[in-house]
Coordinates of C-alpha atoms in Angstrom, one line a residue:
F446 CA -20.9 -12.2 3.7
E447 CA -20.2 -10.0 0.7
V448 CA -19.0 -7.1 2.8
N449 CA -16.6 -8.9 5.2
M450 CA -16.0 -12.5 4.2
Q451 CA -15.8 -12.2 0.4
P452 CA -12.8 -9.8 0.4
F453 CA -11.1 -12.1 2.9
Y454 CA -11.6 -15.1 0.6
D455 CA -10.5 -13.1 -2.4
V456 CA -7.2 -12.2 -0.8
S457 CA -6.7 -15.7 0.5
N458 CA -6.9 -17.1 -3.0
L459 CA -4.1 -14.9 -4.2
N460 CA -0.3 -15.5 -3.6
V461 CA 1.7 -14.5 -0.6
Y462 CA 5.1 -13.0 -1.0
Q463 CA 7.7 -12.7 1.8
S464 CA 10.8 -10.6 2.1
V465 CA 9.9 -8.3 -0.8
N466 CA 12.4 -5.4 -1.1
P467 CA 10.5 -2.5 -2.8
A468 CA 13.8 -1.1 -4.0
R469 CA 14.6 -4.3 -5.9
V470 CA 11.4 -6.1 -6.7
P471 CA 9.3 -4.6 -9.5
G472 CA 5.5 -4.6 -8.9
Q473 CA 5.0 -6.6 -12.1
Q474 CA 6.8 -9.5 -10.5
V475 CA 4.2 -9.8 -7.8
M476 CA 1.0 -8.8 -9.6
D477 CA -0.8 -11.9 -8.3
A478 CA -0.2 -11.0 -4.7
G479 CA -2.9 -10.9 -2.1
R480 CA -0.5 -10.4 0.8
I481 CA 3.1 -9.0 0.7
M482 CA 5.6 -9.0 3.6
F483 CA 8.3 -6.5 2.9
T484 CA 11.9 -6.6 4.1
P485 CA 12.5 -5.2 7.7
D486 CA 14.1 -2.0 6.4
S487 CA 10.9 -1.2 4.4
H488 CA 8.8 1.8 5.5
L489 CA 6.4 4.4 4.1
D490 CA 7.9 7.6 2.6
V491 CA 5.4 10.0 3.9
T492 CA 7.3 12.9 2.3
K493 CA 5.9 11.7 -1.0
A494 CA 2.3 11.2 0.2
M495 CA -0.6 12.7 -1.6
G496 CA -4.4 12.7 -1.6
F497 CA -7.3 12.8 -4.0
Q498 CA -10.9 14.0 -3.2
N499 CA -13.9 12.5 -4.8
Q500 CA -16.6 12.4 -2.2
E501 CA -14.2 10.4 0.0
R502 CA -10.6 11.5 0.4
Y503 CA -8.2 8.8 -0.9
C504 CA -4.7 9.0 0.6
V505 CA -1.5 7.3 -0.6
A506 CA 2.1 6.9 0.4
P507 CA 4.8 4.9 -1.3
V508 CA 6.5 1.9 0.3
T509 CA 10.3 2.2 0.1
A510 CA 13.4 0.6 1.7
G511 CA 16.6 1.8 3.2
P512 CA 17.2 4.8 5.4
S513 CA 14.4 7.3 6.0
G514 CA 14.4 11.0 6.6
P515 CA 16.7 13.4 4.6
N516 CA 19.1 10.5 3.7
S517 CA 16.3 8.3 2.3
T518 CA 16.8 6.1 -0.7
R519 CA 15.3 7.6 -3.8
L520 CA 13.8 4.8 -5.9
E521 CA 13.7 4.8 -9.7
R522 CA 10.0 4.0 -9.5
Y523 CA 7.5 3.4 -6.7
D524 CA 5.3 0.3 -7.4
F525 CA 4.0 -0.4 -3.8
W526 CA 1.7 2.1 -2.1
A527 CA -0.2 2.2 1.2
V528 CA -3.7 3.4 0.7
G529 CA -6.1 4.9 3.2
L530 CA -9.5 6.6 3.2
N531 CA -10.1 10.0 4.8
C532 CA -6.8 10.1 6.8
C533 CA -4.9 12.9 5.1
A534 CA -5.5 16.6 4.3
G535 CA -5.5 15.9 0.6
H536 CA -2.5 18.2 -0.1
G537 CA 1.1 18.0 0.8
A538 CA 2.8 15.2 2.6
D539 CA 0.1 14.5 5.2
Y540 CA -0.4 10.8 5.5
R541 CA -2.0 9.8 8.9
C542 CA -3.5 6.4 7.9
G543 CA -3.0 3.8 10.5
D544 CA 0.4 4.1 12.2
P545 CA 2.7 5.2 9.3
D546 CA 5.8 5.6 11.6
N547 CA 5.6 2.2 13.2
P548 CA 8.7 0.2 12.2
K549 CA 7.0 -3.1 12.9
V550 CA 4.5 -2.6 10.2
T551 CA 6.1 -4.2 7.1
S552 CA 3.3 -6.0 5.3
G553 CA 0.2 -5.1 3.2
L554 CA -2.9 -6.5 1.7
R555 CA -4.3 -6.0 -1.8
L556 CA -7.4 -3.8 -2.1
M557 CA -10.2 -6.1 -3.0
R558 CA -13.3 -3.9 -3.0
E559 CA -14.2 -3.3 -6.6
E560 CA -16.1 -0.1 -5.8
E561 CA -13.0 1.5 -4.4
R562 CA -10.5 0.4 -7.1
P563 CA -11.2 3.1 -9.7
Y564 CA -9.7 5.8 -7.4

């Protein structure tokens, strides 16, 4: 129960936000989110990905909106991040968690496992 169902119930008890544009909505505005559905033009900016090693390798990439590639939109701040475990090299822009290039992936869940939050 505590491993699988408790995190599900924890996320379900939090708010759901739809059509969140990461270029316009500050993270402080949705701090009570359990689930966020981003706008269709949202995507991961894997050029800004990074990793951190502490027994496990923690990998992150910011969520952004607008064009991708060399003409990508540069945000003033990045408040939304995709997080993965052991799916990057830990240096450089090497984010291979899930399917980062899939244009249909435009939503995310809050990390609910307390033992993983400090990192």
